[in-house]
mmCIF file of C-alpha atoms and ligand atoms in Angstrom:
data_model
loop_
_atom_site.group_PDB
_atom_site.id
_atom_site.type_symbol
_atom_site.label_atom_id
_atom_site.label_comp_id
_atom_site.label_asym_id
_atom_site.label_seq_id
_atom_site.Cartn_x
_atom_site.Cartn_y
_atom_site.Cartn_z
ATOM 1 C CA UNK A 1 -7.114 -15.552 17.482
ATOM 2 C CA UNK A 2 -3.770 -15.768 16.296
ATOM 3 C CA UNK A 3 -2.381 -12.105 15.664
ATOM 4 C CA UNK A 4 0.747 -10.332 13.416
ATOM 5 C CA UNK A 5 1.271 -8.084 16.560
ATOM 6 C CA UNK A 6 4.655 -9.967 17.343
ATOM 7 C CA UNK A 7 5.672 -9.335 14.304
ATOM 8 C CA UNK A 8 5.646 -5.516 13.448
ATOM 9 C CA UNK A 9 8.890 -4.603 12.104
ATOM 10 C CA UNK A 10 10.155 -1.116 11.020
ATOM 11 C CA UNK A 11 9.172 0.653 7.581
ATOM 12 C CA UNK A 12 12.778 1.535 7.483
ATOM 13 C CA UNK A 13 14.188 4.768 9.620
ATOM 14 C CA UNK A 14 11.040 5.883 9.394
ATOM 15 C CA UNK A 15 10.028 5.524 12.955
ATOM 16 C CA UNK A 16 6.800 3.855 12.019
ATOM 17 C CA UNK A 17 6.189 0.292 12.751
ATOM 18 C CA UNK A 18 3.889 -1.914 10.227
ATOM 19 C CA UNK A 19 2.334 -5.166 10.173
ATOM 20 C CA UNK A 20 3.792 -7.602 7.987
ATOM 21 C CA UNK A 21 0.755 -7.815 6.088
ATOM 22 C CA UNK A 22 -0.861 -4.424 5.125
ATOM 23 C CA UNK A 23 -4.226 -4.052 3.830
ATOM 24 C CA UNK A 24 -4.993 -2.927 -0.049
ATOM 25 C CA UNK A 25 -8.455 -0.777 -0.337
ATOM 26 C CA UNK A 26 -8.454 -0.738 -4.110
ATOM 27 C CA UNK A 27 -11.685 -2.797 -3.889
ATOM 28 C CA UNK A 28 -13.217 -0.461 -1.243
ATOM 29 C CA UNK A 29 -13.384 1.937 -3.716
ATOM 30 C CA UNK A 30 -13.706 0.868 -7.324
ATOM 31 C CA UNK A 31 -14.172 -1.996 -9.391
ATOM 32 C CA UNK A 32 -13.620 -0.620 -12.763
ATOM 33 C CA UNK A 33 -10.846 -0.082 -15.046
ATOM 34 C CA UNK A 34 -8.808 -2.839 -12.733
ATOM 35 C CA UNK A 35 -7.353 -5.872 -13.251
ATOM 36 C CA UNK A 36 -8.668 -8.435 -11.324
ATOM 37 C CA UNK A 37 -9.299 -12.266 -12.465
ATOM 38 C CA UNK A 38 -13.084 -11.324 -11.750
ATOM 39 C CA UNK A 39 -15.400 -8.709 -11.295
ATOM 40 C CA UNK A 40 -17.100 -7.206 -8.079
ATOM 41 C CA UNK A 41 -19.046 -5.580 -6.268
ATOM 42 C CA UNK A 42 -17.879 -2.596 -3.780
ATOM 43 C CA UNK A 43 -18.351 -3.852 -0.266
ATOM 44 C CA UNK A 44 -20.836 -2.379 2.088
ATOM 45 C CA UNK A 45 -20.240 -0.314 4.704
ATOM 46 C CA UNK A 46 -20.980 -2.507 7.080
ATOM 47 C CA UNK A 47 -19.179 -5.123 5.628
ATOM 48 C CA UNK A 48 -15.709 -2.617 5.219
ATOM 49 C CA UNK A 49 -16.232 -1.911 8.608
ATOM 50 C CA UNK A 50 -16.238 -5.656 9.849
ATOM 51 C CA UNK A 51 -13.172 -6.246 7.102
ATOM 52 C CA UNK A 52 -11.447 -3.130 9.105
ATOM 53 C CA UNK A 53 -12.385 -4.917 12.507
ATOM 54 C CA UNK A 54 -11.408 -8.677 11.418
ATOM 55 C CA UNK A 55 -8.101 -6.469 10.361
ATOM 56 C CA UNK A 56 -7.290 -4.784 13.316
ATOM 57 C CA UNK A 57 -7.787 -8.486 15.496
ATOM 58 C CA UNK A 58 -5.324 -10.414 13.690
ATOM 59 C CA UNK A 59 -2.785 -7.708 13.880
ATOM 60 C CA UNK A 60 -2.893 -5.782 10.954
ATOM 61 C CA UNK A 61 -2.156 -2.214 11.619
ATOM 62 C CA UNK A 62 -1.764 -0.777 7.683
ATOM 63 C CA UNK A 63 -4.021 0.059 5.053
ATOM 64 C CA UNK A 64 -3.161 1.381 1.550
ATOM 65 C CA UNK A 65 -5.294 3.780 -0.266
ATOM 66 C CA UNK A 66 -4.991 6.346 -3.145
ATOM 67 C CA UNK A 67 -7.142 9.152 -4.926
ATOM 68 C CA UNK A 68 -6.966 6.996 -7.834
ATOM 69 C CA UNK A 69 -8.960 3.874 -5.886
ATOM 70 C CA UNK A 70 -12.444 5.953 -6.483
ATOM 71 C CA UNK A 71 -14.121 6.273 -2.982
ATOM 72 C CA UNK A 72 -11.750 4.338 -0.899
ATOM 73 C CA UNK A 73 -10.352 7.584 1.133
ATOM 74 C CA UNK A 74 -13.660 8.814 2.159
ATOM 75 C CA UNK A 75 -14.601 5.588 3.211
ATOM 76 C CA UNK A 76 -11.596 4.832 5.524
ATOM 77 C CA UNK A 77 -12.138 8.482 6.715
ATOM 78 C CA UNK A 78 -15.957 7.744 8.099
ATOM 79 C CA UNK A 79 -14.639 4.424 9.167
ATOM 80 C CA UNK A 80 -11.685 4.600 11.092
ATOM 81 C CA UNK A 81 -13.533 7.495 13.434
ATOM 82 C CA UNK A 82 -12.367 7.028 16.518
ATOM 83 C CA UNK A 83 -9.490 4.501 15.614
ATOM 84 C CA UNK A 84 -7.134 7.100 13.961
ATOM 85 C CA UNK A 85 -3.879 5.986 16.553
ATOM 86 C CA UNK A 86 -3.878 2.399 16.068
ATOM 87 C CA UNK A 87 -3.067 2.202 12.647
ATOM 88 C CA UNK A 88 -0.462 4.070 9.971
ATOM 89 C CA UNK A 89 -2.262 4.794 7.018
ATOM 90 C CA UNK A 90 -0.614 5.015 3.300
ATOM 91 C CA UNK A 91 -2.432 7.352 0.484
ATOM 92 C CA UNK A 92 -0.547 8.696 -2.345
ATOM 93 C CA UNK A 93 -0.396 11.554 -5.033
ATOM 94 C CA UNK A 94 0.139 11.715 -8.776
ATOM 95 C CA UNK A 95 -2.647 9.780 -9.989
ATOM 96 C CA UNK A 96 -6.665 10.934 -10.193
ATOM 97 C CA UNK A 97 -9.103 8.751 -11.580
ATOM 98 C CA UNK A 98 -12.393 9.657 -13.213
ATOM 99 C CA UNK A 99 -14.656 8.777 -15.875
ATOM 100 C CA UNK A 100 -12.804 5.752 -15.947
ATOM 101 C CA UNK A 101 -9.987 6.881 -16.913
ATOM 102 C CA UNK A 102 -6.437 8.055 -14.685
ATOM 103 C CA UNK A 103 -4.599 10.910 -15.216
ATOM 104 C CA UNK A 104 -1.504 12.484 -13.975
ATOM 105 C CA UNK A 105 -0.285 15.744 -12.156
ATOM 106 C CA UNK A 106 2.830 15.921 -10.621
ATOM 107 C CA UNK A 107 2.762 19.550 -9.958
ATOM 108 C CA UNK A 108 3.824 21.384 -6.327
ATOM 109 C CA UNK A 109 0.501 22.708 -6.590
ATOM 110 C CA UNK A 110 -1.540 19.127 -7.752
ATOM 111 C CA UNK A 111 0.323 17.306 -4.349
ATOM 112 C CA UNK A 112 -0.395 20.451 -2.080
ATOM 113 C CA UNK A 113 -3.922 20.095 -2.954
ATOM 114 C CA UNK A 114 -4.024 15.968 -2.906
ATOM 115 C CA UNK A 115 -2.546 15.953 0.634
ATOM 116 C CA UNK A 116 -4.639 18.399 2.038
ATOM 117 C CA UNK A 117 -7.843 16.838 0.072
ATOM 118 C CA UNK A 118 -6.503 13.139 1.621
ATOM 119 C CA UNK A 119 -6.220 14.690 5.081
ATOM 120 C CA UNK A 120 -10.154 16.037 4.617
ATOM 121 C CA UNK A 121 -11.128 12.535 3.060
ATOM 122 C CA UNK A 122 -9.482 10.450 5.756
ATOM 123 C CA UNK A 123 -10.499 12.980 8.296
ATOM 124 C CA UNK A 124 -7.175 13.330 10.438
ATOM 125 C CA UNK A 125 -4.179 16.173 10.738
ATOM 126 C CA UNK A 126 -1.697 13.545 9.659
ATOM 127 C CA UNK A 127 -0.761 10.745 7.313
ATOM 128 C CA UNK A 128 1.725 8.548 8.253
ATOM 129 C CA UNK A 129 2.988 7.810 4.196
ATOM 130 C CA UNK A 130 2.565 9.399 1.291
ATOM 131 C CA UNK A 131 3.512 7.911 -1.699
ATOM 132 C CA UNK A 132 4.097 9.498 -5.410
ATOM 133 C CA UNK A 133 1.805 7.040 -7.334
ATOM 134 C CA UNK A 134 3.870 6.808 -10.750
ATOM 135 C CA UNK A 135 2.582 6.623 -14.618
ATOM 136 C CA UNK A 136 5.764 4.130 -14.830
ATOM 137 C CA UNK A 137 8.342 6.928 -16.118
ATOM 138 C CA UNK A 138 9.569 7.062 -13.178
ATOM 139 C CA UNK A 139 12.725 9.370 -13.576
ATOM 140 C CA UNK A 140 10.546 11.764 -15.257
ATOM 141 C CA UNK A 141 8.302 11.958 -12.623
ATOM 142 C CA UNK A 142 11.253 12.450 -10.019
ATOM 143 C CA UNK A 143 12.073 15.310 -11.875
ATOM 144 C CA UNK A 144 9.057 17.459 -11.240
ATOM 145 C CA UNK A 145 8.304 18.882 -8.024
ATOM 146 C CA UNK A 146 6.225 16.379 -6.582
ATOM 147 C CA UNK A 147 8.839 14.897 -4.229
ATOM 148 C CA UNK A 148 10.013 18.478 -2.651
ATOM 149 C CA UNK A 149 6.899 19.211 -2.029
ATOM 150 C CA UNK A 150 6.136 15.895 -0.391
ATOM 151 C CA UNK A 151 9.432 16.866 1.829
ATOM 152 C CA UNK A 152 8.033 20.585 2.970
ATOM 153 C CA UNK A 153 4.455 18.518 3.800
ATOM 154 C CA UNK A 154 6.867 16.294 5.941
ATOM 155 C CA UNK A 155 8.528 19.319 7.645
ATOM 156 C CA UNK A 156 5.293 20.658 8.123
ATOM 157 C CA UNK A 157 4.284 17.703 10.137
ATOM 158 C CA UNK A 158 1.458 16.980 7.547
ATOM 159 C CA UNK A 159 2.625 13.760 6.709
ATOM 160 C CA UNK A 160 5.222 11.353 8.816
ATOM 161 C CA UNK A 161 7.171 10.190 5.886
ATOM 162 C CA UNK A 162 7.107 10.025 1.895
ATOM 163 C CA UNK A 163 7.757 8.038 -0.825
ATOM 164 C CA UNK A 164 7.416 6.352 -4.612
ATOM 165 C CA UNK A 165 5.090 3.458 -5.799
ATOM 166 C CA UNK A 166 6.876 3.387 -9.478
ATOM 167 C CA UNK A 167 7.736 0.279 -11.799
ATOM 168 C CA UNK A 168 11.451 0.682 -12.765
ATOM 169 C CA UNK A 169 14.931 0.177 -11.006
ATOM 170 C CA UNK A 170 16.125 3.506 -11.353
ATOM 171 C CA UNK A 171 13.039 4.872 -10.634
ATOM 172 C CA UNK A 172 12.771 2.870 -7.505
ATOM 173 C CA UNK A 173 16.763 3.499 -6.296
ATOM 174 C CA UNK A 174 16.621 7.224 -7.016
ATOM 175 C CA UNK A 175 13.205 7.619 -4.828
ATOM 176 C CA UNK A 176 15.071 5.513 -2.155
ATOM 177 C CA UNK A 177 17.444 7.804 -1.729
ATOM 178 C CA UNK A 178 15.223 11.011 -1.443
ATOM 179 C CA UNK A 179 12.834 9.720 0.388
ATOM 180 C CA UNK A 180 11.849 7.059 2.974
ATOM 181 C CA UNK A 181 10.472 4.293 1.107
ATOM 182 C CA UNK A 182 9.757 2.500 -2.203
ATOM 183 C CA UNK A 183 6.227 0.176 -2.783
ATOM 184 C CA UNK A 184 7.853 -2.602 -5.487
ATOM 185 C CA UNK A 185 5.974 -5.147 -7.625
ATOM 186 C CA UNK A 186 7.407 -8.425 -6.432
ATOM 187 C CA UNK A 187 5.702 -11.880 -7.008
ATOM 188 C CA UNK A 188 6.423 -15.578 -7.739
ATOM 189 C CA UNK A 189 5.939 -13.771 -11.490
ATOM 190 C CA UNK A 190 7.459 -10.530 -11.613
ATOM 191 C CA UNK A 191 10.931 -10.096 -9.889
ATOM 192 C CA UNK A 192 12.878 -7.764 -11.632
ATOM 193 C CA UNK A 193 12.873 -4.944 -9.292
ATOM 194 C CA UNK A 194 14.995 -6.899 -6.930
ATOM 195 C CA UNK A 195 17.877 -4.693 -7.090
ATOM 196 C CA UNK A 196 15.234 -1.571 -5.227
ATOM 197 C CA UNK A 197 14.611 -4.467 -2.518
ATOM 198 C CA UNK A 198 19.085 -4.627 -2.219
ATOM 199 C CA UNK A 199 19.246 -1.270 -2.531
ATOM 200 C CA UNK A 200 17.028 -0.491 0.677
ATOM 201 C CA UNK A 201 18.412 -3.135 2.411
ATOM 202 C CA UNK A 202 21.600 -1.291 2.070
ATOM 203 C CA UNK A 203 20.756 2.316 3.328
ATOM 204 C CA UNK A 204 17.893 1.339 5.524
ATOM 205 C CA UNK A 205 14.845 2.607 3.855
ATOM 206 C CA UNK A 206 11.505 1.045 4.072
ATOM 207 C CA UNK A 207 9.994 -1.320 0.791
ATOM 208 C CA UNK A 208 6.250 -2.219 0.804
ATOM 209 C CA UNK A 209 5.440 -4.427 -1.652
ATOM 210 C CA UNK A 210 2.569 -4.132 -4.233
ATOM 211 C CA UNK A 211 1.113 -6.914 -6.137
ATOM 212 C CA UNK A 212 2.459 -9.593 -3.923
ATOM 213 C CA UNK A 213 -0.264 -11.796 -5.454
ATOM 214 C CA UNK A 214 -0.048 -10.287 -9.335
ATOM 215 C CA UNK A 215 -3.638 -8.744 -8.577
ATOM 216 C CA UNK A 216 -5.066 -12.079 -7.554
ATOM 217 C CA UNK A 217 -4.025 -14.110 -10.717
ATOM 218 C CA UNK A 218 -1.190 -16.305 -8.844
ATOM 219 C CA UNK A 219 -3.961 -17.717 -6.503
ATOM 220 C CA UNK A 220 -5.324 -19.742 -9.148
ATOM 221 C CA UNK A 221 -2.386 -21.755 -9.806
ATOM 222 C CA UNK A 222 0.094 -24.275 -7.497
ATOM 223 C CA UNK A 223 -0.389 -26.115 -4.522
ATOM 224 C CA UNK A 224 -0.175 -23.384 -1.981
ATOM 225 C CA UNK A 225 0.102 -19.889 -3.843
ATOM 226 C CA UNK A 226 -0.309 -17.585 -1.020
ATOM 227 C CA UNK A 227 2.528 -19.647 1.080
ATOM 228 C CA UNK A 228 4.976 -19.603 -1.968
ATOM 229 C CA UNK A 229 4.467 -16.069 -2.100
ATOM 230 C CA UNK A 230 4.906 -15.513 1.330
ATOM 231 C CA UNK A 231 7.953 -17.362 1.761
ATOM 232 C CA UNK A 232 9.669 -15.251 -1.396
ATOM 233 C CA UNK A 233 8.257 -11.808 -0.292
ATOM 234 C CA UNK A 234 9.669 -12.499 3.552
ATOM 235 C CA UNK A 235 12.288 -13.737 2.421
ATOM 236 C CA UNK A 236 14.234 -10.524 1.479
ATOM 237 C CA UNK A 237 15.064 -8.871 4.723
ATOM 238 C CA UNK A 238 14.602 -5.374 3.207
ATOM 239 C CA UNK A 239 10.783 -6.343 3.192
ATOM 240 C CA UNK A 240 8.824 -4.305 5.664
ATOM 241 C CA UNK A 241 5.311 -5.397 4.677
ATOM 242 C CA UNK A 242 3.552 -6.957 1.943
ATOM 243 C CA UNK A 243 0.013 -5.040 0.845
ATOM 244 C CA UNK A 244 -2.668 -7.270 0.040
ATOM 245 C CA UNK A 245 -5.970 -6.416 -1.148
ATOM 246 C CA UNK A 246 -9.074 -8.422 -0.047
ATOM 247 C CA UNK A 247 -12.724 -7.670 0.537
ATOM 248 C CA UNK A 248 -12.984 -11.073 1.611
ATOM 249 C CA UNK A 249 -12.791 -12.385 5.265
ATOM 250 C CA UNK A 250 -12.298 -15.924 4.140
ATOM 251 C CA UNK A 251 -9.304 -14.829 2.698
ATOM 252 C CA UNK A 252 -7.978 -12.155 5.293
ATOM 253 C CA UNK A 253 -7.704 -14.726 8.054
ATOM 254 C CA UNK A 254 -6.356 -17.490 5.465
ATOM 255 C CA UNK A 255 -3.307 -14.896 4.454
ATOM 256 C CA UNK A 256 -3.294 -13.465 8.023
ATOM 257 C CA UNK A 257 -2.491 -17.542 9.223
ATOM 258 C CA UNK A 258 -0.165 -18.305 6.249
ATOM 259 C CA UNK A 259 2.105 -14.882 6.716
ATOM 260 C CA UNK A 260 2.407 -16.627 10.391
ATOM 261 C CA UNK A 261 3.497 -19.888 8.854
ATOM 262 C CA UNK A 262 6.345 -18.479 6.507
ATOM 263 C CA UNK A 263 7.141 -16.165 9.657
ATOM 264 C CA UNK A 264 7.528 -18.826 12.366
ATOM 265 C CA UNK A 265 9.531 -21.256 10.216
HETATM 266 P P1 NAP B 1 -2.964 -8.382 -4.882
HETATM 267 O O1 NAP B 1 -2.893 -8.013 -3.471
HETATM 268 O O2 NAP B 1 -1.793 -9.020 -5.540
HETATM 269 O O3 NAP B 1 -4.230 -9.338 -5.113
HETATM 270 C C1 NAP B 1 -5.498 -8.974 -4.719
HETATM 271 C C2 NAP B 1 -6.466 -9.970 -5.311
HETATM 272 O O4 NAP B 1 -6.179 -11.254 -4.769
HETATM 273 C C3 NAP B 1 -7.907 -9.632 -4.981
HETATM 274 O O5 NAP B 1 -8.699 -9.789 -6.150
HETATM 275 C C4 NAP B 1 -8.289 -10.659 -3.923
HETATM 276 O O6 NAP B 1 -9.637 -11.084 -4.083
HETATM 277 C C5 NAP B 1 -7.345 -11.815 -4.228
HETATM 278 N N1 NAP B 1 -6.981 -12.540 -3.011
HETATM 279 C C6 NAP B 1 -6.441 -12.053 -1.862
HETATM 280 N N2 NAP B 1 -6.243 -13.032 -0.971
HETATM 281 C C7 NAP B 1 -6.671 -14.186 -1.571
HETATM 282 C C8 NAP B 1 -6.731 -15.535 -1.155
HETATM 283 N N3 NAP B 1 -6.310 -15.929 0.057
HETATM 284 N N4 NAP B 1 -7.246 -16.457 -2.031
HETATM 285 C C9 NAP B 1 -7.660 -16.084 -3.251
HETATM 286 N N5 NAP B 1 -7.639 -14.810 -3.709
HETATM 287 C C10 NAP B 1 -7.139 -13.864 -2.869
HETATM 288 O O7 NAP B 1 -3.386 -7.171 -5.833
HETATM 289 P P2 NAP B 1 -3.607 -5.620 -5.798
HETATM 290 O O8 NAP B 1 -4.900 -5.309 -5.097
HETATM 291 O O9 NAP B 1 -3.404 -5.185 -7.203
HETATM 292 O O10 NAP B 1 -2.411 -5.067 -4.946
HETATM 293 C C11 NAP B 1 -2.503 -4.960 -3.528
HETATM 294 C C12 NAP B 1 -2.519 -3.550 -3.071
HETATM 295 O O11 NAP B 1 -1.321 -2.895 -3.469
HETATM 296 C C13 NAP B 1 -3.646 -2.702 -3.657
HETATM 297 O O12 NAP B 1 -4.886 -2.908 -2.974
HETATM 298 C C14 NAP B 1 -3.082 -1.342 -3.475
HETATM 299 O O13 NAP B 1 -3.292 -0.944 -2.134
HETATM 300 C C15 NAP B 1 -1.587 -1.553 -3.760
HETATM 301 N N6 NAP B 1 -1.247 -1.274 -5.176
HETATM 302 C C16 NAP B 1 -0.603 -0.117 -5.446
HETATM 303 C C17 NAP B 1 -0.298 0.185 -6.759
HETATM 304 C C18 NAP B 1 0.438 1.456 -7.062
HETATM 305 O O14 NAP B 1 0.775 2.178 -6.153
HETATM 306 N N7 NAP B 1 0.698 1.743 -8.322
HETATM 307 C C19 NAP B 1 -0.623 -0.675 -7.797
HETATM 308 C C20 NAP B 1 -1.261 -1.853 -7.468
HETATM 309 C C21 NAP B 1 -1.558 -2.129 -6.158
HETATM 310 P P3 NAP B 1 -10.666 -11.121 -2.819
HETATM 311 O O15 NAP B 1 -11.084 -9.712 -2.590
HETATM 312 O O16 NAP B 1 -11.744 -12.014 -3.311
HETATM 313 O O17 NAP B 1 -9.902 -11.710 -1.665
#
């Protein structure tokens, strides 16, 4: 099987190394209240387990979570027993929701209590990348204490790095440059958050990128979506990996073998 292993790359001065294709565990852990083309059902355990497994062969050592994706920590947490070393894990802060509905807390005392909740759910001592999961007012958010209190978890030893998921520029430059990384929205649709993807290049922080198939909509148009999408997302050098959610196998291995197209050409 034909594997992403060769081509790990940095997540910036982080120290950690990533796949260039992480995994997105929104659909572990809810179907409502997102935005997909259609509707689902939450996998099995059995079959998140074998989606975890089919992950881990071709290479893919990063998974994306949140509080906000309904029961996706505790999932990973039961699942990855036993596995916690080979892979960097990504959960973030800032966003609950419940009832269907999110809501916001970007309080010292709200990200205290999400981190040490995420460590319970996932069931390790450490996360490799915590990300502020915005309301899109970015600045606003910046300016509360949620990112130095990420930075004492990281001198704790809680969690390996930090970071901001957020939708603007400024947003994305300023959380660049007190933290370690920035997740952007960047598709064949939605490229205006370039200049975060420059600025990173610039000062050597890590970008994940979000989105990278606009939720699943840009699959059902063009000749070879997933390739075209590839090619732009790799394309900017300040790229460390692009998150894509699936809870389909088909489509694992099919995005698995075109990320090694664009990144053998
Ligand atoms: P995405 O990765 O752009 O697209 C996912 C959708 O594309 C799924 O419905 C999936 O359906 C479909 N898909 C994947 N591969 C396919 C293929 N080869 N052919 C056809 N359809 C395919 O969307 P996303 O889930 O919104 O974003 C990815 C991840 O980024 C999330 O899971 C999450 O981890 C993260 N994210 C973070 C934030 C934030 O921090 N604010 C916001 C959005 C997303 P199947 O399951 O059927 O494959």
């Amino acid at each position: 099987m034909s594997s992403l292993q060769p081509f790990h790359r940095p997540l910036g001065n982080t120290g950690l190394s990533v796949s260039p294709l992480g995994l997105g565990t929104v659909k572990f852990g809810r179907n409502q209240g997102v935005k997909y083309p259609t509707g689902f059902e939450l996998p099995t355990d059995r079959q998140a387990r074998d989606l975890l497994s089919l992950a881990r062969d071709l290479g893919i050592n990063l998974l994306d979570t949140a509080p906000a994706y309904g029961i996706s920590e505790q999932r990973l947490g039961g699942l990855l027993q036993g596995q916690r070393p080979e892979w960097v894990i990504c959960t973030k802060v800032g966003e609950e929701f419940a009832d269907g509905a999110s809501h916001f807390d970007f309080s010292a005392a709200h990200t205290r209590h999400s981190v040490e909740r995420s460590l319970r759910r996932l069931k390790t001592d450490y996360i490799d990348l915590v990300l502020v999961h915005s309301d899109g007012n970015d600045m606003d958010v910046l300016d509360q204490e949620v990112y130095p209190t990420l930075a004492e978890l990281k001198q704790q030893g809680l969690i390996r790095a930090f970071g901001f998921s957020g939708k603007t520029i400024e947003g994305g430059i300023r959380a660049l440059d007190g933290g370690d990384c920035a997740m952007v929205t960047y598709n064949l649709q939605q490229q205006q958050e370039r200049p975060v993807l420059d600025h990173a290049l610039s000062h050597n922080k890590g970008i994940l990128i979000k989105k990278a198939l606009a939720s699943g909509h840009i699959c059902l148009q063009g000749d070879d979506p997933m390739f075209a999408s590839l090619q732009l997302i790799y394309s900017h050098p300040a790229v460390a990996s692009a998150i894509i959610g699936t809870i389909n196998p088909g489509h694992l291995r099919e995005n698995v073998a075109t990320a090694l197209r664009v990144l053998h050409r």
